[in-house]
Coordinates of C-alpha atoms in Angstrom, one line a residue:
M1 CA 0.2 0.2 0.0
T2 CA 1.2 3.6 -0.6
T3 CA 1.7 5.8 2.3
R4 CA 0.3 9.1 1.8
V5 CA 2.2 12.2 3.2
L6 CA 1.6 15.7 4.0
L7 CA 4.4 18.1 4.3
A8 CA 4.4 21.3 6.2
D9 CA 7.7 23.6 6.2
D10 CA 7.8 27.5 5.9
Q11 CA 10.9 26.9 3.7
A12 CA 10.3 26.2 0.1
M13 CA 13.6 24.6 -0.2
M14 CA 12.8 22.1 2.5
R15 CA 9.4 21.4 1.1
T16 CA 11.0 20.7 -2.4
A17 CA 13.9 18.5 -0.7
Y18 CA 11.3 16.2 1.3
Q19 CA 9.1 15.8 -1.6
M20 CA 12.0 14.8 -4.1
I21 CA 13.0 12.2 -1.5
L22 CA 9.8 10.9 -0.5
D23 CA 8.2 10.9 -3.9
A24 CA 11.1 8.7 -5.2
Q25 CA 10.2 5.9 -3.0
P26 CA 7.7 3.5 -4.6
D27 CA 5.6 3.2 -1.4
I28 CA 5.2 6.8 -0.5
E29 CA 3.3 9.6 -2.3
V30 CA 3.4 13.3 -1.0
V31 CA -0.2 14.6 -1.2
A32 CA 0.0 18.3 -0.2
A33 CA 2.8 20.6 0.5
V34 CA 2.2 23.7 2.5
A35 CA 3.9 26.7 4.0
D36 CA 2.2 27.2 7.8
G37 CA 0.5 25.2 10.3
G38 CA -2.9 26.5 9.6
A39 CA -2.9 25.3 6.0
A40 CA -1.4 21.8 7.3
I41 CA -4.5 21.3 9.4
D42 CA -6.7 22.3 6.6
E43 CA -5.0 19.9 4.1
A44 CA -4.9 17.1 6.6
R45 CA -8.6 17.2 7.0
R46 CA -9.2 17.8 3.3
H47 CA -6.6 14.7 2.0
R48 CA -6.5 12.4 5.3
P49 CA -2.8 11.5 4.9
D50 CA -1.4 8.6 6.6
V51 CA 1.6 10.7 8.0
C52 CA 1.9 14.6 8.3
L53 CA 5.5 15.7 8.4
L54 CA 5.6 18.9 10.2
D55 CA 8.3 21.8 11.1
I56 CA 8.0 23.4 14.2
R57 CA 8.4 27.1 13.5
M58 CA 5.8 28.0 11.2
P59 CA 3.9 31.3 10.6
K60 CA -0.1 31.2 11.7
L61 CA 0.3 28.0 13.7
D62 CA 3.5 26.2 14.7
G63 CA 3.9 22.5 14.4
L64 CA 3.7 21.7 18.1
A65 CA 0.0 23.5 18.1
A66 CA -0.8 21.6 14.5
T67 CA 0.3 18.3 16.3
R68 CA -1.8 18.9 19.2
I69 CA -4.8 19.5 16.9
L70 CA -4.2 16.4 14.8
A71 CA -3.0 13.9 17.2
G72 CA -3.4 15.3 20.6
P73 CA -5.1 13.7 23.7
G74 CA -9.1 13.7 23.0
V75 CA -8.7 13.8 19.2
A76 CA -11.2 11.2 17.9
D77 CA -9.2 10.1 15.1
P78 CA -5.9 11.2 15.2
T79 CA -3.4 11.6 12.5
R80 CA 0.4 10.2 12.8
V81 CA 2.4 13.1 13.2
L82 CA 6.4 13.2 12.4
I83 CA 8.2 16.3 13.5
A84 CA 11.3 17.6 11.6
T85 CA 13.1 20.6 12.9
T86 CA 16.1 22.5 12.5
F87 CA 16.2 23.4 16.4
D88 CA 17.6 20.6 18.7
L89 CA 15.8 21.6 22.0
D90 CA 14.6 19.1 24.6
E91 CA 11.4 20.9 25.4
Y92 CA 10.5 20.9 21.7
V93 CA 10.9 17.2 21.7
Y94 CA 9.3 16.6 24.9
Q95 CA 6.2 18.7 23.7
A96 CA 6.0 17.4 20.6
L97 CA 5.6 13.8 22.0
R98 CA 3.0 15.0 24.5
N99 CA 1.4 16.5 21.8
G100 CA 0.7 13.1 20.1
A101 CA 3.8 13.1 17.5
C102 CA 5.1 9.8 16.9
G103 CA 8.6 10.7 15.5
F104 CA 11.0 13.5 15.9
L105 CA 13.7 14.1 13.2
L106 CA 16.4 16.8 12.8
K107 CA 16.5 18.4 9.4
D108 CA 20.2 17.5 8.9
T109 CA 19.2 13.7 9.2
S110 CA 19.9 11.5 6.2
P111 CA 17.5 10.7 3.4
A112 CA 17.2 7.1 4.3
L113 CA 16.3 8.1 8.1
L114 CA 13.5 10.4 6.9
V115 CA 12.3 7.7 4.5
E116 CA 12.3 5.2 7.6
A117 CA 10.9 7.7 9.9
V118 CA 7.9 7.9 7.5
R119 CA 7.5 4.3 7.0
A120 CA 7.4 3.8 11.0
A121 CA 5.0 6.4 11.3
A122 CA 2.7 4.9 8.8
Q123 CA 2.9 1.4 10.7
G124 CA 2.2 2.8 14.2
N125 CA 5.8 2.8 15.2
S126 CA 8.0 5.6 16.9
L127 CA 11.3 6.7 15.6
I128 CA 13.3 9.5 17.2
A129 CA 16.5 10.8 15.9
P130 CA 19.3 8.8 17.5
A131 CA 21.1 12.4 18.7
V132 CA 18.2 13.2 20.7
T133 CA 17.0 9.7 22.1
V134 CA 19.5 9.4 25.1
R135 CA 18.5 12.7 26.4
L136 CA 14.9 12.3 25.9
L137 CA 14.9 9.0 27.9
D138 CA 16.9 10.9 30.4
R139 CA 14.3 13.7 30.9
L140 CA 11.4 11.3 30.7
T141 CA 12.9 9.2 33.3
A142 CA 14.0 11.9 35.6
G143 CA 10.9 12.4 37.4
G144 CA 7.4 10.7 38.2
S145 CA 4.3 10.6 36.2
P146 CA 0.7 9.1 36.7
A147 CA 2.0 6.1 34.9
D148 CA 4.4 5.5 37.6
E149 CA 1.6 4.9 39.8
R150 CA 0.0 2.1 37.7
P151 CA 0.4 -1.5 39.5
A152 CA 2.6 -3.6 37.6
S153 CA -0.1 -6.2 38.0
A154 CA -2.5 -4.3 35.4
L155 CA -0.3 -5.8 32.9
T156 CA -0.4 -9.2 31.6
E157 CA 2.7 -11.3 31.3
R158 CA 2.8 -11.3 27.6
E159 CA 2.1 -7.4 27.5
F160 CA 5.4 -7.2 29.9
A161 CA 7.3 -9.0 27.5
V162 CA 6.2 -6.3 24.7
V163 CA 6.9 -3.7 27.0
R164 CA 10.3 -4.8 27.4
L165 CA 11.0 -5.2 23.7
V166 CA 9.2 -1.7 22.7
A167 CA 11.8 -0.2 25.5
Q168 CA 14.6 -1.9 23.6
G169 CA 13.7 -0.2 20.5
Q170 CA 12.1 -3.0 18.9
T171 CA 9.8 -2.4 16.0
N172 CA 6.2 -4.1 16.0
E173 CA 7.5 -6.5 13.2
E174 CA 10.8 -7.6 15.5
I175 CA 8.6 -8.0 18.4
A176 CA 6.3 -10.6 16.5
A177 CA 9.1 -12.4 15.4
R178 CA 10.9 -12.4 18.6
L179 CA 7.5 -13.6 20.6
Y180 CA 6.3 -15.8 17.7
I181 CA 3.1 -14.0 17.2
T182 CA 1.2 -12.0 14.5
L183 CA 1.8 -8.6 13.9
S184 CA -1.9 -7.5 14.8
T185 CA -1.4 -9.3 18.1
V186 CA 1.6 -7.0 18.7
K187 CA -0.5 -4.0 17.8
T188 CA -3.4 -5.0 20.1
H189 CA -0.9 -5.8 23.0
V190 CA 0.8 -2.1 22.5
A191 CA -2.8 -0.6 22.5
H192 CA -3.6 -2.3 25.6
V193 CA -0.2 -1.1 27.3
Q194 CA -1.0 2.4 26.2
R195 CA -4.5 2.6 27.6
K196 CA -3.6 0.8 30.9
L197 CA -0.6 3.2 31.7
E198 CA -2.3 6.2 30.2
V199 CA 0.4 6.8 27.6
R200 CA 0.1 8.5 24.4
N201 CA 2.9 6.9 22.2
R202 CA 5.8 4.3 22.2
V203 CA 8.4 6.5 23.6
E204 CA 6.3 6.9 26.7
I205 CA 6.0 3.2 27.2
A206 CA 10.0 3.1 27.0
A207 CA 10.3 5.9 29.6
W208 CA 7.6 4.2 31.8
A209 CA 9.6 0.8 31.3
W210 CA 13.2 2.4 32.3
R211 CA 11.7 4.6 35.0
T212 CA 9.8 1.6 37.0
G213 CA 12.7 -0.7 36.6
V214 CA 10.7 -3.3 34.3
C215 CA 13.6 -2.7 31.6
R216 CA 17.1 -2.3 33.0

C-alpha cells in the first residue's frame, strides 16, 4: 500500500527536498505541501494523509500546536504526525511527543532515516533521531508521572514482554518475530499497554519501563 504524506514547512527549499526524497520511493506519495500550520490542518482534514511531516516554527500556527490538533489527547481519529526541525531543543522534543507526535527528526538527518521514519510512523511505530534519543529518555525518566503509579499487576505477562522489547527499540515486526506472534497481536498488546498506562506513544511506554525498573 502507498503511504500518503502531507508536508508542512515554511521554507520552500525544504518542502521541495522532502518531496523529492519521498516521492522517489515506490511506496510513498506526497499528497500536499504547505507553508504554515493552519494550512497543514486544512489540508490534513481534506486529504486524510497517513502521515503528516511538520516543521515546528511556522507562521499562523506552529508545528507543536498543529500536532496537538491533529494527534493530541482527546482527538477522536488522530493523524500520525512526524516532526522535523532545525532546533534540537529538549523542550520541543518533549512537547511534540506529549502533543501526540510519533516521531522526531532533525532537518540534517539523512534521506534514508527520513524515509524510515515516515514508514515507521505509517505503521504505528515511533522513530526518534538518534542524536536526541538518550537525552529524551533521561528527561522522561528523571521524574515521576501518573503512569508510575500504575500497578505492575495491571499488565499481563505477555504485555510485559512486549513492553520490554518496545523499551529496547524493537519495531512491531521485530517483536512479532521474537515472541512468535502475529503483527496484529503485537499492535493489540501495544494498544492495551498504552490504555492501561495512560500514555500516548511508544516512547512513553519505553520511558515508563526504564523509570519503573521493568527494563534495566
